[in-house]
Short mmCIF file of C-alpha atoms in Angstrom, two decimals:
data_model
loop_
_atom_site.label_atom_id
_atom_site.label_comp_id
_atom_site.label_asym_id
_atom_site.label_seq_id
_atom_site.Cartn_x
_atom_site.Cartn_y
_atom_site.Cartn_z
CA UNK A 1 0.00 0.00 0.00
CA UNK A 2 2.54 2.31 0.86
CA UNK A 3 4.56 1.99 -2.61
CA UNK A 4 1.33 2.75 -3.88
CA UNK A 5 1.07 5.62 -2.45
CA UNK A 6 4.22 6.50 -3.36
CA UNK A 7 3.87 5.74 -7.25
CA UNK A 8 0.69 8.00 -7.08
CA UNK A 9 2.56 10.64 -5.48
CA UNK A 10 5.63 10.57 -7.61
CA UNK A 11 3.42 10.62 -11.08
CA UNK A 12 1.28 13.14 -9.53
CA UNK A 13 4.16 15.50 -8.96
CA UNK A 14 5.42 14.75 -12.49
CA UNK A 15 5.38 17.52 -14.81
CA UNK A 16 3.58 17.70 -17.58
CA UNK A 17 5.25 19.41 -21.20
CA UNK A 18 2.08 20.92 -21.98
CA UNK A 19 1.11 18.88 -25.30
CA UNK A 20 -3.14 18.77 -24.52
CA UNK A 21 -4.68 16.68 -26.57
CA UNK A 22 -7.81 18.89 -25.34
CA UNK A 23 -6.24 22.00 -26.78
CA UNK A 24 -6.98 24.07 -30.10
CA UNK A 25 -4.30 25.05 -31.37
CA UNK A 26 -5.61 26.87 -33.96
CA UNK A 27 -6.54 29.32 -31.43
CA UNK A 28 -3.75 29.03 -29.49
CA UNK A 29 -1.99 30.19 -32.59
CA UNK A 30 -3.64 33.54 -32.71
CA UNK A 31 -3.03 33.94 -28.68
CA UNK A 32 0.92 33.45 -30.16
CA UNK A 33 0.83 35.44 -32.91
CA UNK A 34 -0.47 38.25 -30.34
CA UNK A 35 2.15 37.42 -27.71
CA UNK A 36 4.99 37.34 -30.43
CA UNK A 37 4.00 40.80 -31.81
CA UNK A 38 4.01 42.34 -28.65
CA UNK A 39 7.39 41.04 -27.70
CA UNK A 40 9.30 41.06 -30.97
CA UNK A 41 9.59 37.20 -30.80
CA UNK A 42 9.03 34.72 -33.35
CA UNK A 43 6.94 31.49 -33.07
CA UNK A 44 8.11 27.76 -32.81
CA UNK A 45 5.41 25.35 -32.86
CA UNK A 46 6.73 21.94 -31.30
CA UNK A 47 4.90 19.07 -32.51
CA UNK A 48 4.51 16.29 -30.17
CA UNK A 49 2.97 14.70 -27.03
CA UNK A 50 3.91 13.36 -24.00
CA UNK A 51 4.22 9.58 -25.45
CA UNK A 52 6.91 10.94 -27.17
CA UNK A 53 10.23 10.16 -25.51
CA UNK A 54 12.48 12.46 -27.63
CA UNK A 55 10.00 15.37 -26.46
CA UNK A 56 10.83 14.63 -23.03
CA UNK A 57 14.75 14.51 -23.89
CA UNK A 58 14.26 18.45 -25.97
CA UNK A 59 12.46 19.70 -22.89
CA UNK A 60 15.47 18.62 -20.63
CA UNK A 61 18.17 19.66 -22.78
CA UNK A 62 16.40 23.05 -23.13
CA UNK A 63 16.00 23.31 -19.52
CA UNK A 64 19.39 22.14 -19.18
CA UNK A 65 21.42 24.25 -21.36
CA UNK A 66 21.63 27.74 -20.22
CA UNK A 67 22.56 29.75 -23.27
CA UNK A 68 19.85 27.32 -25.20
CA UNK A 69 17.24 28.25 -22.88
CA UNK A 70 18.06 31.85 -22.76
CA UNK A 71 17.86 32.12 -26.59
CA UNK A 72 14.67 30.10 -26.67
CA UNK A 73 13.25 32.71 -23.86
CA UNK A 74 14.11 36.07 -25.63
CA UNK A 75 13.62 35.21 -29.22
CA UNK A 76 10.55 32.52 -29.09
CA UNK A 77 7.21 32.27 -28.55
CA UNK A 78 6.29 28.54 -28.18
CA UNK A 79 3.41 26.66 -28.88
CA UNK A 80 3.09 23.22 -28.37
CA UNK A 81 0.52 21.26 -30.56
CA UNK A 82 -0.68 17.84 -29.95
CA UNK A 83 -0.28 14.98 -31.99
CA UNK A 84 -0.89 11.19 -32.27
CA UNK A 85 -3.54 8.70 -34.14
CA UNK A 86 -6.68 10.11 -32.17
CA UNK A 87 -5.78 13.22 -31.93
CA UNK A 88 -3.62 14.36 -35.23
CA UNK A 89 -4.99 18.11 -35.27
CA UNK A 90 -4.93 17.70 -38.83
CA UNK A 91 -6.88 21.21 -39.20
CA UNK A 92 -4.12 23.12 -37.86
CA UNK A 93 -1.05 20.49 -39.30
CA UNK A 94 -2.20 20.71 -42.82
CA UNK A 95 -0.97 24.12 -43.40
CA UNK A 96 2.47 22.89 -42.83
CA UNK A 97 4.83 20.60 -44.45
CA UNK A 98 4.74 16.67 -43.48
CA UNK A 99 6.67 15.52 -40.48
CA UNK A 100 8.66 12.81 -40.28
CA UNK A 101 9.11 12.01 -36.86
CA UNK A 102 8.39 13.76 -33.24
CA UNK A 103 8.88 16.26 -31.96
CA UNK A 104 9.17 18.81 -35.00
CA UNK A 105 9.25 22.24 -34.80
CA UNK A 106 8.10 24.77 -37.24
CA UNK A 107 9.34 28.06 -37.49
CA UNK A 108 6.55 30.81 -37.86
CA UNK A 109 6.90 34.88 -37.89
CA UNK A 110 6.01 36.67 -35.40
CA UNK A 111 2.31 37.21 -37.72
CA UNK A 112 1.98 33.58 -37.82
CA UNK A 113 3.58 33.12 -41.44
CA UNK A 114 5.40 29.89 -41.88
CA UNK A 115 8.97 30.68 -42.36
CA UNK A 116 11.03 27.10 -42.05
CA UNK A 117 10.73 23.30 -40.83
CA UNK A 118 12.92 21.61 -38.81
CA UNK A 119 13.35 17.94 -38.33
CA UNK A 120 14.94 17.63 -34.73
CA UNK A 121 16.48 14.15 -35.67
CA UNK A 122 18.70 16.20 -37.46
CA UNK A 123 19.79 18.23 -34.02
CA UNK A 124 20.50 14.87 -32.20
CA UNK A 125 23.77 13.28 -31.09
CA UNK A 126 23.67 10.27 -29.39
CA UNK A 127 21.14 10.09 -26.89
CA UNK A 128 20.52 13.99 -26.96
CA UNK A 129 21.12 16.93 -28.41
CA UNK A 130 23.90 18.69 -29.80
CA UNK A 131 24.48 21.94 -28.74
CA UNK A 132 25.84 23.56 -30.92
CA UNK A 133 23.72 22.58 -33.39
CA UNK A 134 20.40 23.60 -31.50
CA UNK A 135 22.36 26.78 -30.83
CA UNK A 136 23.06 27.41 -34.50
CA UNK A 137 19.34 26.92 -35.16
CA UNK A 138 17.62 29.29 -32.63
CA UNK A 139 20.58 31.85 -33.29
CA UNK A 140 20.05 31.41 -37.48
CA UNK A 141 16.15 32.09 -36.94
CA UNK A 142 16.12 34.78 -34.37
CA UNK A 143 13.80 37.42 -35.14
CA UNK A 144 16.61 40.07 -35.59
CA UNK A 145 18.28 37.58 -38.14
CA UNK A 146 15.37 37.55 -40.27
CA UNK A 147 16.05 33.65 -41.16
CA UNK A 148 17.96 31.90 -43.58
#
């Protein structure tokens, strides 16, 4: 009973990456496009869900890294959308170019205009992230940069 207990407490505590399968994100895209206007900022949708174990891995390494997360914080808005079988948000995805795997991110304006996709299997080393290549990426597609 007590390692129960302790299970539930433990996943209970757990945080969550904040992929709803509940959400709209086409909504949630306007509420971005707003927040990136006002602060200058540009939008990176991550594509994904909390099945997805190389999700969990960006969210550490982003957490993790401090110049990663500071460039991530003063350049990007993000949104995270959803996706799996029953829940594919196909109305929102469809704009976009295919994925190939999870997570993805796209790369919007700070108006919402699509602007560049990135396949994250191409930031990976070993079990992670590189980072100097995740570096490379947010600094190449900062707003002031104006992309590739």
């Amino acid at each position: 009973m007590a390692a129960a207990l302790l299970l539930f407490a433990s996943l209970a505590g757990a945080s969550s990456l904040g992929y709803d399968p509940e959400a709209d994100p086409v909504a949630e895209s306007r509420s971005a496009v707003a927040e990136a206007r006002a602060g200058d900022k540009r939008i990176l949708v991550l594509v994904g869900g909390e099945w997805c174990s190389w999700c969990h891995v960006l969210d550490r390494f982003v957490k993790g890294e401090p110049e990663i997360h500071r460039l991530w914080d003063q350049g990007y808005v993000t949104l995270k959308v959803h996706w799996e079988p029953e829940h594919p948000n196909q109305e929102f995805l469809d704009r976009y170019p295919k994925i190939a795997g999870y997570p993805h991110i796209f790369v919007l304006d700070r108006d919402g205009t699509f602007l560049h996709s990135q396949n994250t299997g191409d930031l990976e080393e070993g079990g992670s992230y590189n980072e100097e290549m995740l570096l490379a990426f947010l600094d190449d597609w900062m707003p002031s940069k104006g992309g590739l």
